PDB file of C-alpha atoms and ligand atoms in Angstrom:
ATOM      1  CA  UNK A   8      20.901 -19.453  84.526  1.00 45.00           C
ATOM      2  CA  UNK A   9      20.656 -22.763  82.880  1.00 52.00           C
ATOM      3  CA  UNK A  10      21.299 -22.223  79.304  1.00 49.00           C
ATOM      4  CA  UNK A  11      19.596 -25.404  78.203  1.00 49.00           C
ATOM      5  CA  UNK A  12      16.270 -24.047  79.206  1.00 50.00           C
ATOM      6  CA  UNK A  13      16.630 -21.375  76.497  1.00 53.00           C
ATOM      7  CA  UNK A  14      16.108 -23.923  73.805  1.00 58.00           C
ATOM      8  CA  UNK A  15      12.480 -23.964  72.878  1.00 75.00           C
ATOM      9  CA  UNK A  16      10.954 -27.492  72.950  1.00 88.00           C
ATOM     10  CA  UNK A  17       7.866 -29.048  74.224  1.00 94.00           C
ATOM     11  CA  UNK A  18       8.000 -31.835  76.937  1.00 97.00           C
ATOM     12  CA  UNK A  19       5.222 -33.838  78.521  1.00 98.00           C
ATOM     13  CA  UNK A  20       6.495 -34.398  82.088  1.00 97.00           C
ATOM     14  CA  UNK A  21       3.308 -33.607  84.057  1.00 98.00           C
ATOM     15  CA  UNK A  22      -0.309 -33.416  83.237  1.00 98.00           C
ATOM     16  CA  UNK A  23      -0.274 -29.647  83.449  1.00 97.00           C
ATOM     17  CA  UNK A  24       2.207 -29.416  80.490  1.00 97.00           C
ATOM     18  CA  UNK A  25      -0.927 -29.946  78.245  1.00 97.00           C
ATOM     19  CA  UNK A  26      -2.829 -27.005  79.770  1.00 97.00           C
ATOM     20  CA  UNK A  27      -4.760 -25.289  77.035  1.00 96.00           C
ATOM     21  CA  UNK A  28      -3.765 -28.141  74.623  1.00 96.00           C
ATOM     22  CA  UNK A  29      -5.300 -31.255  76.034  1.00 98.00           C
ATOM     23  CA  UNK A  30      -8.708 -31.299  74.247  1.00 98.00           C
ATOM     24  CA  UNK A  31      -7.160 -30.497  70.895  1.00 98.00           C
ATOM     25  CA  UNK A  32      -4.700 -33.289  71.544  1.00 98.00           C
ATOM     26  CA  UNK A  33      -7.546 -35.695  72.328  1.00 98.00           C
ATOM     27  CA  UNK A  34      -9.475 -34.760  69.276  1.00 98.00           C
ATOM     28  CA  UNK A  35      -6.303 -35.212  67.272  1.00 98.00           C
ATOM     29  CA  UNK A  36      -5.888 -38.774  68.626  1.00 98.00           C
ATOM     30  CA  UNK A  37      -9.496 -39.695  67.773  1.00 98.00           C
ATOM     31  CA  UNK A  38      -8.878 -38.545  64.118  1.00 97.00           C
ATOM     32  CA  UNK A  39      -5.704 -40.355  63.861  1.00 97.00           C
ATOM     33  CA  UNK A  40      -7.433 -43.556  65.046  1.00 98.00           C
ATOM     34  CA  UNK A  41      -9.970 -43.354  62.216  1.00 96.00           C
ATOM     35  CA  UNK A  42      -7.139 -42.524  59.818  1.00 96.00           C
ATOM     36  CA  UNK A  43      -4.962 -45.506  60.910  1.00 95.00           C
ATOM     37  CA  UNK A  44      -7.987 -47.847  60.298  1.00 92.00           C
ATOM     38  CA  UNK A  45      -8.886 -46.433  56.828  1.00 88.00           C
ATOM     39  CA  UNK A  46      -5.784 -45.129  55.062  1.00 85.00           C
ATOM     40  CA  UNK A  47      -1.961 -45.115  54.964  1.00 86.00           C
ATOM     41  CA  UNK A  48      -0.679 -42.806  57.548  1.00 93.00           C
ATOM     42  CA  UNK A  49       1.797 -39.862  56.336  1.00 95.00           C
ATOM     43  CA  UNK A  50       5.489 -40.456  57.065  1.00 96.00           C
ATOM     44  CA  UNK A  51       5.630 -37.543  59.643  1.00 97.00           C
ATOM     45  CA  UNK A  52       8.362 -39.040  61.652  1.00 98.00           C
ATOM     46  CA  UNK A  53      10.550 -40.166  58.647  1.00 98.00           C
ATOM     47  CA  UNK A  54      14.280 -40.096  59.456  1.00 97.00           C
ATOM     48  CA  UNK A  55      13.620 -39.486  63.075  1.00 98.00           C
ATOM     49  CA  UNK A  56      14.815 -41.892  65.918  1.00 98.00           C
ATOM     50  CA  UNK A  57      13.432 -41.970  69.400  1.00 98.00           C
ATOM     51  CA  UNK A  58      15.013 -43.275  72.478  1.00 98.00           C
ATOM     52  CA  UNK A  59      12.768 -45.263  75.002  1.00 98.00           C
ATOM     53  CA  UNK A  60      14.432 -45.576  78.256  1.00 98.00           C
ATOM     54  CA  UNK A  61      12.602 -47.832  80.598  1.00 98.00           C
ATOM     55  CA  UNK A  62      13.710 -48.431  84.165  1.00 97.00           C
ATOM     56  CA  UNK A  63      10.617 -50.487  84.886  1.00 97.00           C
ATOM     57  CA  UNK A  64       8.714 -53.070  82.821  1.00 97.00           C
ATOM     58  CA  UNK A  65       6.037 -52.059  80.371  1.00 98.00           C
ATOM     59  CA  UNK A  66       3.817 -53.770  77.936  1.00 98.00           C
ATOM     60  CA  UNK A  67       1.358 -50.967  76.759  1.00 98.00           C
ATOM     61  CA  UNK A  68       3.490 -47.835  77.053  1.00 98.00           C
ATOM     62  CA  UNK A  69       6.562 -49.271  75.395  1.00 98.00           C
ATOM     63  CA  UNK A  70       4.704 -51.175  72.595  1.00 98.00           C
ATOM     64  CA  UNK A  71       2.343 -48.355  71.779  1.00 98.00           C
ATOM     65  CA  UNK A  72       4.993 -45.847  71.596  1.00 98.00           C
ATOM     66  CA  UNK A  73       7.185 -48.235  69.458  1.00 98.00           C
ATOM     67  CA  UNK A  74       4.219 -49.068  67.040  1.00 98.00           C
ATOM     68  CA  UNK A  75       3.201 -45.375  66.919  1.00 98.00           C
ATOM     69  CA  UNK A  76       6.670 -44.269  65.971  1.00 98.00           C
ATOM     70  CA  UNK A  77       6.923 -46.889  63.280  1.00 97.00           C
ATOM     71  CA  UNK A  78       3.309 -46.067  61.878  1.00 96.00           C
ATOM     72  CA  UNK A  79       4.647 -42.667  61.068  1.00 97.00           C
ATOM     73  CA  UNK A  80       7.860 -43.844  59.467  1.00 97.00           C
ATOM     74  CA  UNK A  81      10.063 -43.196  62.501  1.00 98.00           C
ATOM     75  CA  UNK A  82      12.477 -45.510  64.386  1.00 98.00           C
ATOM     76  CA  UNK A  83      12.183 -46.355  68.027  1.00 98.00           C
ATOM     77  CA  UNK A  84      15.303 -47.437  70.052  1.00 98.00           C
ATOM     78  CA  UNK A  85      14.398 -49.333  73.280  1.00 98.00           C
ATOM     79  CA  UNK A  86      16.968 -48.959  75.968  1.00 96.00           C
ATOM     80  CA  UNK A  87      17.296 -50.693  79.285  1.00 94.00           C
ATOM     81  CA  UNK A  88      19.278 -48.472  81.502  1.00 94.00           C
ATOM     82  CA  UNK A  89      21.344 -51.294  82.767  1.00 93.00           C
ATOM     83  CA  UNK A  90      22.694 -51.768  79.290  1.00 93.00           C
ATOM     84  CA  UNK A  91      23.629 -47.954  79.116  1.00 96.00           C
ATOM     85  CA  UNK A  92      26.280 -46.138  80.868  1.00 96.00           C
ATOM     86  CA  UNK A  93      23.555 -44.609  83.031  1.00 94.00           C
ATOM     87  CA  UNK A  94      23.395 -48.008  84.831  1.00 91.00           C
ATOM     88  CA  UNK A  95      27.095 -47.511  85.717  1.00 94.00           C
ATOM     89  CA  UNK A  96      26.760 -43.929  86.995  1.00 95.00           C
ATOM     90  CA  UNK A  97      26.808 -41.744  83.878  1.00 97.00           C
ATOM     91  CA  UNK A  98      24.697 -38.713  84.863  1.00 97.00           C
ATOM     92  CA  UNK A  99      21.333 -38.112  83.626  1.00 96.00           C
ATOM     93  CA  UNK A 100      22.433 -34.815  82.341  1.00 95.00           C
ATOM     94  CA  UNK A 101      25.323 -36.193  80.193  1.00 96.00           C
ATOM     95  CA  UNK A 102      22.804 -38.785  78.943  1.00 97.00           C
ATOM     96  CA  UNK A 103      20.473 -35.961  77.870  1.00 97.00           C
ATOM     97  CA  UNK A 104      23.230 -33.829  76.291  1.00 96.00           C
ATOM     98  CA  UNK A 105      24.329 -36.907  74.160  1.00 97.00           C
ATOM     99  CA  UNK A 106      21.010 -38.361  73.276  1.00 97.00           C
ATOM    100  CA  UNK A 107      19.982 -34.913  72.146  1.00 97.00           C
ATOM    101  CA  UNK A 108      22.631 -35.155  69.381  1.00 97.00           C
ATOM    102  CA  UNK A 109      21.320 -38.538  68.166  1.00 98.00           C
ATOM    103  CA  UNK A 110      17.508 -38.741  68.379  1.00 98.00           C
ATOM    104  CA  UNK A 111      14.358 -36.437  68.052  1.00 98.00           C
ATOM    105  CA  UNK A 112      12.844 -37.270  71.319  1.00 98.00           C
ATOM    106  CA  UNK A 113      13.138 -39.389  74.489  1.00 98.00           C
ATOM    107  CA  UNK A 114      10.367 -41.454  76.225  1.00 98.00           C
ATOM    108  CA  UNK A 115      11.484 -42.122  79.710  1.00 98.00           C
ATOM    109  CA  UNK A 116       9.991 -44.450  82.399  1.00 98.00           C
ATOM    110  CA  UNK A 117      11.614 -43.798  85.720  1.00 98.00           C
ATOM    111  CA  UNK A 118      11.418 -44.628  89.352  1.00 97.00           C
ATOM    112  CA  UNK A 119      12.095 -41.050  90.502  1.00 97.00           C
ATOM    113  CA  UNK A 120      10.269 -38.154  88.859  1.00 97.00           C
ATOM    114  CA  UNK A 121      13.352 -35.975  89.630  1.00 97.00           C
ATOM    115  CA  UNK A 122      15.280 -37.883  87.097  1.00 97.00           C
ATOM    116  CA  UNK A 123      12.558 -37.325  84.396  1.00 97.00           C
ATOM    117  CA  UNK A 124      12.743 -33.459  85.220  1.00 97.00           C
ATOM    118  CA  UNK A 125      16.415 -33.507  85.141  1.00 97.00           C
ATOM    119  CA  UNK A 126      16.534 -35.387  81.795  1.00 97.00           C
ATOM    120  CA  UNK A 127      14.051 -32.940  80.351  1.00 97.00           C
ATOM    121  CA  UNK A 128      15.957 -29.965  81.555  1.00 95.00           C
ATOM    122  CA  UNK A 129      19.220 -31.163  80.085  1.00 95.00           C
ATOM    123  CA  UNK A 130      17.854 -32.497  76.837  1.00 96.00           C
ATOM    124  CA  UNK A 131      17.348 -30.174  73.782  1.00 95.00           C
ATOM    125  CA  UNK A 132      14.688 -32.452  72.365  1.00 97.00           C
ATOM    126  CA  UNK A 133      11.099 -33.282  73.604  1.00 98.00           C
ATOM    127  CA  UNK A 134      11.147 -35.658  76.764  1.00 98.00           C
ATOM    128  CA  UNK A 135       7.956 -37.646  77.406  1.00 98.00           C
ATOM    129  CA  UNK A 136       7.183 -39.029  80.766  1.00 98.00           C
ATOM    130  CA  UNK A 137       6.285 -42.737  80.429  1.00 98.00           C
ATOM    131  CA  UNK A 138       5.357 -43.031  84.050  1.00 98.00           C
ATOM    132  CA  UNK A 139       7.103 -42.129  87.219  1.00 98.00           C
ATOM    133  CA  UNK A 140       6.370 -42.288  90.949  1.00 98.00           C
ATOM    134  CA  UNK A 141       4.131 -39.359  90.711  1.00 98.00           C
ATOM    135  CA  UNK A 142       2.443 -39.196  87.395  1.00 98.00           C
ATOM    136  CA  UNK A 143       1.425 -41.139  84.265  1.00 98.00           C
ATOM    137  CA  UNK A 144       0.240 -38.335  81.772  1.00 98.00           C
ATOM    138  CA  UNK A 145       0.360 -40.565  78.589  1.00 98.00           C
ATOM    139  CA  UNK A 146      -2.038 -43.010  80.192  1.00 99.00           C
ATOM    140  CA  UNK A 147      -4.485 -40.186  81.123  1.00 98.00           C
ATOM    141  CA  UNK A 148      -4.515 -38.733  77.469  1.00 98.00           C
ATOM    142  CA  UNK A 149      -5.645 -42.309  76.265  1.00 99.00           C
ATOM    143  CA  UNK A 150      -8.257 -42.455  79.178  1.00 99.00           C
ATOM    144  CA  UNK A 151      -9.755 -39.144  78.320  1.00 99.00           C
ATOM    145  CA  UNK A 152      -9.745 -39.951  74.608  1.00 98.00           C
ATOM    146  CA  UNK A 153     -11.628 -43.151  75.459  1.00 99.00           C
ATOM    147  CA  UNK A 154     -14.204 -41.222  77.505  1.00 99.00           C
ATOM    148  CA  UNK A 155     -14.654 -38.615  74.665  1.00 98.00           C
ATOM    149  CA  UNK A 156     -15.346 -41.419  72.175  1.00 98.00           C
ATOM    150  CA  UNK A 157     -17.834 -42.973  74.496  1.00 98.00           C
ATOM    151  CA  UNK A 158     -19.706 -39.796  75.682  1.00 98.00           C
ATOM    152  CA  UNK A 159     -18.909 -37.236  72.968  1.00 98.00           C
ATOM    153  CA  UNK A 160     -18.271 -34.703  75.807  1.00 98.00           C
ATOM    154  CA  UNK A 161     -16.747 -34.188  79.066  1.00 98.00           C
ATOM    155  CA  UNK A 162     -19.122 -31.620  80.705  1.00 98.00           C
ATOM    156  CA  UNK A 163     -21.519 -33.259  83.239  1.00 98.00           C
ATOM    157  CA  UNK A 164     -19.649 -36.431  83.062  1.00 98.00           C
ATOM    158  CA  UNK A 165     -18.455 -37.954  86.380  1.00 98.00           C
ATOM    159  CA  UNK A 166     -15.475 -40.282  86.822  1.00 98.00           C
ATOM    160  CA  UNK A 167     -14.894 -42.099  90.116  1.00 98.00           C
ATOM    161  CA  UNK A 168     -11.486 -43.341  90.904  1.00 99.00           C
ATOM    162  CA  UNK A 169     -11.413 -46.147  93.507  1.00 98.00           C
ATOM    163  CA  UNK A 170      -8.246 -47.432  94.938  1.00 98.00           C
ATOM    164  CA  UNK A 171      -4.798 -46.104  95.738  1.00 98.00           C
ATOM    165  CA  UNK A 172      -3.966 -42.420  95.452  1.00 98.00           C
ATOM    166  CA  UNK A 173      -1.025 -43.188  93.271  1.00 98.00           C
ATOM    167  CA  UNK A 174       0.644 -41.716  90.075  1.00 98.00           C
ATOM    168  CA  UNK A 175      -2.325 -42.644  87.813  1.00 98.00           C
ATOM    169  CA  UNK A 176      -4.876 -41.116  90.307  1.00 98.00           C
ATOM    170  CA  UNK A 177      -2.678 -37.861  90.388  1.00 98.00           C
ATOM    171  CA  UNK A 178      -2.676 -37.400  86.571  1.00 98.00           C
ATOM    172  CA  UNK A 179      -6.218 -38.484  86.281  1.00 98.00           C
ATOM    173  CA  UNK A 180      -7.538 -36.007  88.858  1.00 98.00           C
ATOM    174  CA  UNK A 181      -5.679 -33.221  87.024  1.00 98.00           C
ATOM    175  CA  UNK A 182      -6.564 -34.383  83.488  1.00 98.00           C
ATOM    176  CA  UNK A 183     -10.211 -34.831  84.232  1.00 98.00           C
ATOM    177  CA  UNK A 184     -10.447 -31.415  85.878  1.00 98.00           C
ATOM    178  CA  UNK A 185      -8.643 -29.871  82.987  1.00 98.00           C
ATOM    179  CA  UNK A 186     -11.306 -31.033  80.613  1.00 98.00           C
ATOM    180  CA  UNK A 187     -14.054 -30.008  82.937  1.00 98.00           C
ATOM    181  CA  UNK A 188     -15.343 -33.561  84.175  1.00 98.00           C
ATOM    182  CA  UNK A 189     -16.494 -33.976  87.662  1.00 98.00           C
ATOM    183  CA  UNK A 190     -14.218 -36.383  89.634  1.00 98.00           C
ATOM    184  CA  UNK A 191     -14.713 -38.346  92.852  1.00 98.00           C
ATOM    185  CA  UNK A 192     -11.807 -40.155  94.453  1.00 98.00           C
ATOM    186  CA  UNK A 193     -12.233 -42.880  97.071  1.00 98.00           C
ATOM    187  CA  UNK A 194      -9.150 -44.298  98.763  1.00 98.00           C
ATOM    188  CA  UNK A 195      -8.607 -45.884 102.220  1.00 98.00           C
ATOM    189  CA  UNK A 196      -7.422 -43.496 104.748  1.00 98.00           C
ATOM    190  CA  UNK A 197      -3.578 -43.091 104.541  1.00 97.00           C
ATOM    191  CA  UNK A 198      -3.694 -43.650 100.726  1.00 98.00           C
ATOM    192  CA  UNK A 199      -5.252 -40.460  99.570  1.00 98.00           C
ATOM    193  CA  UNK A 200      -3.587 -38.766  96.629  1.00 98.00           C
ATOM    194  CA  UNK A 201      -0.849 -35.992  97.090  1.00 97.00           C
ATOM    195  CA  UNK A 202      -2.400 -32.811  98.337  1.00 97.00           C
ATOM    196  CA  UNK A 203      -0.500 -30.806  95.663  1.00 97.00           C
ATOM    197  CA  UNK A 204      -2.342 -32.653  92.964  1.00 98.00           C
ATOM    198  CA  UNK A 205      -5.698 -32.433  94.699  1.00 98.00           C
ATOM    199  CA  UNK A 206      -5.135 -28.488  94.914  1.00 98.00           C
ATOM    200  CA  UNK A 207      -4.118 -28.356  91.130  1.00 98.00           C
ATOM    201  CA  UNK A 208      -7.270 -30.368  90.212  1.00 98.00           C
ATOM    202  CA  UNK A 209      -9.440 -28.173  92.333  1.00 98.00           C
ATOM    203  CA  UNK A 210      -8.054 -25.067  90.540  1.00 98.00           C
ATOM    204  CA  UNK A 211      -8.929 -26.469  87.103  1.00 98.00           C
ATOM    205  CA  UNK A 212     -12.329 -27.757  88.430  1.00 98.00           C
ATOM    206  CA  UNK A 213     -13.119 -24.346  89.810  1.00 98.00           C
ATOM    207  CA  UNK A 214     -12.087 -22.652  86.448  1.00 98.00           C
ATOM    208  CA  UNK A 215     -14.329 -25.174  84.538  1.00 98.00           C
ATOM    209  CA  UNK A 216     -17.250 -25.161  87.014  1.00 98.00           C
ATOM    210  CA  UNK A 217     -16.839 -28.815  87.586  1.00 98.00           C
ATOM    211  CA  UNK A 218     -16.419 -30.739  90.916  1.00 98.00           C
ATOM    212  CA  UNK A 219     -13.854 -32.711  92.738  1.00 98.00           C
ATOM    213  CA  UNK A 220     -14.382 -34.771  95.778  1.00 98.00           C
ATOM    214  CA  UNK A 221     -12.039 -36.846  97.801  1.00 98.00           C
ATOM    215  CA  UNK A 222     -13.403 -39.387 100.271  1.00 98.00           C
ATOM    216  CA  UNK A 223     -12.839 -42.670 102.144  1.00 98.00           C
ATOM    217  CA  UNK A 224     -16.251 -44.339 101.182  1.00 98.00           C
ATOM    218  CA  UNK A 225     -16.188 -46.238  97.906  1.00 98.00           C
ATOM    219  CA  UNK A 226     -20.019 -47.040  97.857  1.00 98.00           C
ATOM    220  CA  UNK A 227     -20.810 -43.480  98.244  1.00 98.00           C
ATOM    221  CA  UNK A 228     -18.211 -42.321  95.822  1.00 98.00           C
ATOM    222  CA  UNK A 229     -19.504 -44.483  92.879  1.00 98.00           C
ATOM    223  CA  UNK A 230     -23.107 -43.376  93.232  1.00 98.00           C
ATOM    224  CA  UNK A 231     -23.342 -40.903  90.439  1.00 97.00           C
ATOM    225  CA  UNK A 232     -20.387 -42.365  88.416  1.00 98.00           C
ATOM    226  CA  UNK A 233     -20.467 -42.612  84.559  1.00 98.00           C
ATOM    227  CA  UNK A 234     -17.100 -44.313  84.800  1.00 99.00           C
ATOM    228  CA  UNK A 235     -15.446 -46.120  87.584  1.00 99.00           C
ATOM    229  CA  UNK A 236     -11.705 -46.317  87.296  1.00 99.00           C
ATOM    230  CA  UNK A 237      -9.301 -48.409  89.358  1.00 98.00           C
ATOM    231  CA  UNK A 238      -5.513 -49.357  89.330  1.00 98.00           C
ATOM    232  CA  UNK A 239      -3.248 -51.668  91.239  1.00 98.00           C
ATOM    233  CA  UNK A 240      -2.911 -51.141  94.907  1.00 98.00           C
ATOM    234  CA  UNK A 241       0.782 -51.845  94.944  1.00 97.00           C
ATOM    235  CA  UNK A 242       2.566 -49.917  92.181  1.00 98.00           C
ATOM    236  CA  UNK A 243       5.946 -50.734  90.564  1.00 97.00           C
ATOM    237  CA  UNK A 244       8.584 -49.858  92.971  1.00 95.00           C
ATOM    238  CA  UNK A 245       6.418 -50.485  95.933  1.00 96.00           C
ATOM    239  CA  UNK A 246       6.752 -54.330  96.036  1.00 91.00           C
ATOM    240  CA  UNK A 247       8.160 -54.166  99.481  1.00 90.00           C
ATOM    241  CA  UNK A 248       4.944 -52.743 100.803  1.00 89.00           C
ATOM    242  CA  UNK A 249       2.982 -55.844  99.966  1.00 75.00           C
ATOM    243  CA  UNK A 250       1.288 -55.587 103.282  1.00 91.00           C
ATOM    244  CA  UNK A 251      -0.352 -52.355 101.974  1.00 96.00           C
ATOM    245  CA  UNK A 252      -2.973 -54.403 100.253  1.00 95.00           C
ATOM    246  CA  UNK A 253      -4.712 -55.257 103.558  1.00 95.00           C
ATOM    247  CA  UNK A 254      -5.693 -51.535 103.857  1.00 97.00           C
ATOM    248  CA  UNK A 255      -7.833 -51.810 100.805  1.00 98.00           C
ATOM    249  CA  UNK A 256     -10.690 -54.155 102.087  1.00 97.00           C
ATOM    250  CA  UNK A 257     -13.905 -52.788 100.486  1.00 97.00           C
ATOM    251  CA  UNK A 258     -12.246 -51.105  97.750  1.00 98.00           C
ATOM    252  CA  UNK A 259     -12.287 -53.927  95.192  1.00 98.00           C
ATOM    253  CA  UNK A 260     -14.120 -53.001  91.998  1.00 98.00           C
ATOM    254  CA  UNK A 261     -16.474 -55.999  91.904  1.00 98.00           C
ATOM    255  CA  UNK A 262     -20.112 -56.539  90.691  1.00 98.00           C
ATOM    256  CA  UNK A 263     -21.469 -55.358  93.881  1.00 98.00           C
ATOM    257  CA  UNK A 264     -19.910 -51.975  93.763  1.00 98.00           C
ATOM    258  CA  UNK A 265     -20.563 -51.609  90.007  1.00 98.00           C
ATOM    259  CA  UNK A 266     -24.212 -52.220  90.850  1.00 98.00           C
ATOM    260  CA  UNK A 267     -24.192 -49.109  93.265  1.00 98.00           C
ATOM    261  CA  UNK A 268     -23.243 -46.779  90.192  1.00 98.00           C
ATOM    262  CA  UNK A 269     -25.509 -45.603  87.362  1.00 98.00           C
ATOM    263  CA  UNK A 270     -26.995 -48.327  85.352  1.00 97.00           C
ATOM    264  CA  UNK A 271     -24.798 -47.646  82.303  1.00 98.00           C
ATOM    265  CA  UNK A 272     -21.677 -47.023  84.069  1.00 98.00           C
ATOM    266  CA  UNK A 273     -18.350 -48.041  82.269  1.00 98.00           C
ATOM    267  CA  UNK A 274     -15.333 -49.536  84.194  1.00 99.00           C
ATOM    268  CA  UNK A 275     -11.832 -48.522  83.356  1.00 99.00           C
ATOM    269  CA  UNK A 276      -8.341 -49.698  84.424  1.00 98.00           C
ATOM    270  CA  UNK A 277      -5.135 -48.627  83.094  1.00 98.00           C
ATOM    271  CA  UNK A 278      -3.901 -52.312  83.262  1.00 98.00           C
ATOM    272  CA  UNK A 279      -1.842 -54.317  84.083  1.00 98.00           C
ATOM    273  CA  UNK A 280      -4.748 -55.574  86.277  1.00 98.00           C
ATOM    274  CA  UNK A 281      -4.220 -57.826  89.398  1.00 97.00           C
ATOM    275  CA  UNK A 282      -7.478 -59.824  88.676  1.00 98.00           C
ATOM    276  CA  UNK A 283      -9.203 -60.947  91.786  1.00 98.00           C
ATOM    277  CA  UNK A 284      -7.405 -58.140  93.901  1.00 98.00           C
ATOM    278  CA  UNK A 285      -8.372 -54.523  92.870  1.00 98.00           C
ATOM    279  CA  UNK A 286     -10.906 -55.802  90.200  1.00 98.00           C
ATOM    280  CA  UNK A 287     -12.724 -59.009  89.605  1.00 98.00           C
ATOM    281  CA  UNK A 288     -12.802 -61.126  86.454  1.00 98.00           C
ATOM    282  CA  UNK A 289     -16.458 -60.781  86.540  1.00 98.00           C
ATOM    283  CA  UNK A 290     -16.204 -57.044  86.123  1.00 98.00           C
ATOM    284  CA  UNK A 291     -13.173 -56.850  83.806  1.00 98.00           C
ATOM    285  CA  UNK A 292     -14.770 -59.297  81.436  1.00 98.00           C
ATOM    286  CA  UNK A 293     -18.267 -57.878  81.645  1.00 98.00           C
ATOM    287  CA  UNK A 294     -20.254 -55.463  79.461  1.00 98.00           C
ATOM    288  CA  UNK A 295     -19.217 -52.690  81.782  1.00 98.00           C
ATOM    289  CA  UNK A 296     -15.672 -52.905  80.891  1.00 98.00           C
ATOM    290  CA  UNK A 297     -13.876 -50.736  78.396  1.00 98.00           C
ATOM    291  CA  UNK A 298     -10.414 -51.607  79.581  1.00 98.00           C
ATOM    292  CA  UNK A 299      -9.258 -52.923  76.195  1.00 98.00           C
ATOM    293  CA  UNK A 300     -10.600 -49.968  74.296  1.00 98.00           C
ATOM    294  CA  UNK A 301      -8.735 -47.824  76.683  1.00 98.00           C
ATOM    295  CA  UNK A 302      -5.544 -49.905  76.036  1.00 98.00           C
ATOM    296  CA  UNK A 303      -6.029 -49.683  72.293  1.00 98.00           C
ATOM    297  CA  UNK A 304      -6.173 -45.988  72.503  1.00 98.00           C
ATOM    298  CA  UNK A 305      -2.800 -45.933  74.145  1.00 98.00           C
ATOM    299  CA  UNK A 306      -1.504 -46.449  70.418  1.00 98.00           C
ATOM    300  CA  UNK A 307      -3.369 -43.469  68.841  1.00 98.00           C
ATOM    301  CA  UNK A 308      -2.790 -41.114  71.803  1.00 98.00           C
ATOM    302  CA  UNK A 309       0.812 -41.814  71.879  1.00 98.00           C
ATOM    303  CA  UNK A 310       0.834 -40.946  68.087  1.00 98.00           C
ATOM    304  CA  UNK A 311      -1.006 -37.826  68.690  1.00 98.00           C
ATOM    305  CA  UNK A 312       1.363 -36.825  71.735  1.00 98.00           C
ATOM    306  CA  UNK A 313       4.520 -37.468  69.524  1.00 98.00           C
ATOM    307  CA  UNK A 314       3.254 -35.411  66.560  1.00 98.00           C
ATOM    308  CA  UNK A 315       2.008 -32.765  68.912  1.00 97.00           C
ATOM    309  CA  UNK A 316       5.248 -32.339  70.791  1.00 97.00           C
ATOM    310  CA  UNK A 317       7.332 -32.398  67.568  1.00 96.00           C
ATOM    311  CA  UNK A 318       4.922 -30.005  66.075  1.00 94.00           C
ATOM    312  CA  UNK A 319       4.427 -31.970  62.846  1.00 95.00           C
TER     313      UNK A 319
HETATM  314  N1   CP B   3      -0.791 -48.877  81.636  1.00 53.00           N
HETATM  315  C1   CP B   3       0.464 -48.926  81.400  1.00 53.00           C
HETATM  316  O1   CP B   3       1.134 -47.926  81.421  1.00 53.00           O
HETATM  317  O2   CP B   3       0.891 -50.184  81.122  1.00 53.00           O
HETATM  318  P1   CP B   3       2.438 -50.733  81.023  1.00 53.00           P
HETATM  319  O3   CP B   3       3.049 -50.591  82.381  1.00 53.00           O
HETATM  320  O4   CP B   3       2.274 -52.070  80.378  1.00 53.00           O
HETATM  321  O5   CP B   3       3.084 -49.766  80.047  1.00 53.00           O
HETATM  322  N1  NVA B   4       0.227 -47.433  89.343  1.00 53.00           N
HETATM  323  C1  NVA B   4       0.894 -48.346  88.519  1.00 53.00           C
HETATM  324  C2  NVA B   4       0.491 -48.045  87.086  1.00 53.00           C
HETATM  325  C3  NVA B   4       0.979 -49.070  86.036  1.00 53.00           C
HETATM  326  C4  NVA B   4       0.632 -48.820  84.591  1.00 53.00           C
HETATM  327  C5  NVA B   4       2.320 -48.484  88.758  1.00 53.00           C
HETATM  328  O1  NVA B   4       3.093 -47.435  88.790  1.00 53.00           O
HETATM  329  O2  NVA B   4       2.777 -49.577  88.781  1.00 53.00           O
END
C-alpha cells in the first residue's frame, strides 16, 4: 500500500473530485465575489505559500490563482519546471515530497494528466489541476458560477458546446451534468469527447434527470441552447496537428450560428480565443458574449477552490 494516500487531504484533479460539493463551492464563489467588491477579505491564507508549476503558458489560471492567494494574505510562488530540478529529471514524486514540506498547496498545469495524478499521490498537501490534456476543472467551476449568476439556477438550462472534444469539453460535460444542466455537444466526426467522460456525464445526468446529447451537427445542436460554449480547435501541446483545423468547417461560432439558438442565448469561451477561427469578433464583442464575466470569475472561483480544499 502507498502510505502517502493515508494522509487525509483534498485535491482537485478531475471534475468528479467535486462530486457532492460543486454547487456549494459555486455559491461560495458568488459570495466571495460580492465580498471582494465591498469589504476587506479575511486573511484566511496568511502565512501560507503555494507553488504554481506551469509546464504550459497561462494568463487567466496563473494570474487568477496568484491574485486569489494574495487577496487572502497568502504567498504564491510561480515556478517554471525548466528552472526546477524537475526539468533535469528529478522525479515528480520527489518533487511532491519536498514541496509538501515547504508550502500549503500546489497548483499544477501539465502536459500529461498522469503527472498531475502522480504529484497528487505523492504530496501531503492539496494539489489542484490547473489544466492537463484531459481536464480543466478550475475553468469549469468559473463557468458554472457564471451560469448561476446569469440564470440563478441550473435545472432546465441547456448548454451547447461546439468545437473540439477536448479537455475543456470533458470537464464541462461532467460539471454541467453534476449540477443538473442539459448538455449538447457538437464536434466534427473524429473529434468527439472521450467516451469515458461521456459515460460519467451520462451517469450524473441520469441521476439529475437532465439530458446529454453528443452529435455532429452544430446547427441542430444549438437550437435550444441557453448558452453556446466554444474553445480553440488546436489545444496547447497539439500545435503539430495544425492541419486539424480543416476538419472544423461549419463549427465556427459566428453570428449565423448564434441566430439559430434561443433569442437570449449567451456565448461563452474559456479564452484565449483565436478570433476569426473558432469564434468571430462579431460574436465575441457582441451583446451575446459573456466571455469576460467568465474570465473575471476565474479569480473568485479560484479563491473558493483554495479555501474549500484547505478547509478554511
Ligand atoms: N482559460 C484558461 O485557462 O486560460 P489560460 O490558459 O490563460 O490560463
Ligand atoms: N483546450 C485549451 C484550453 C486553454 C485554456 C488548451 O488546452 O489549450
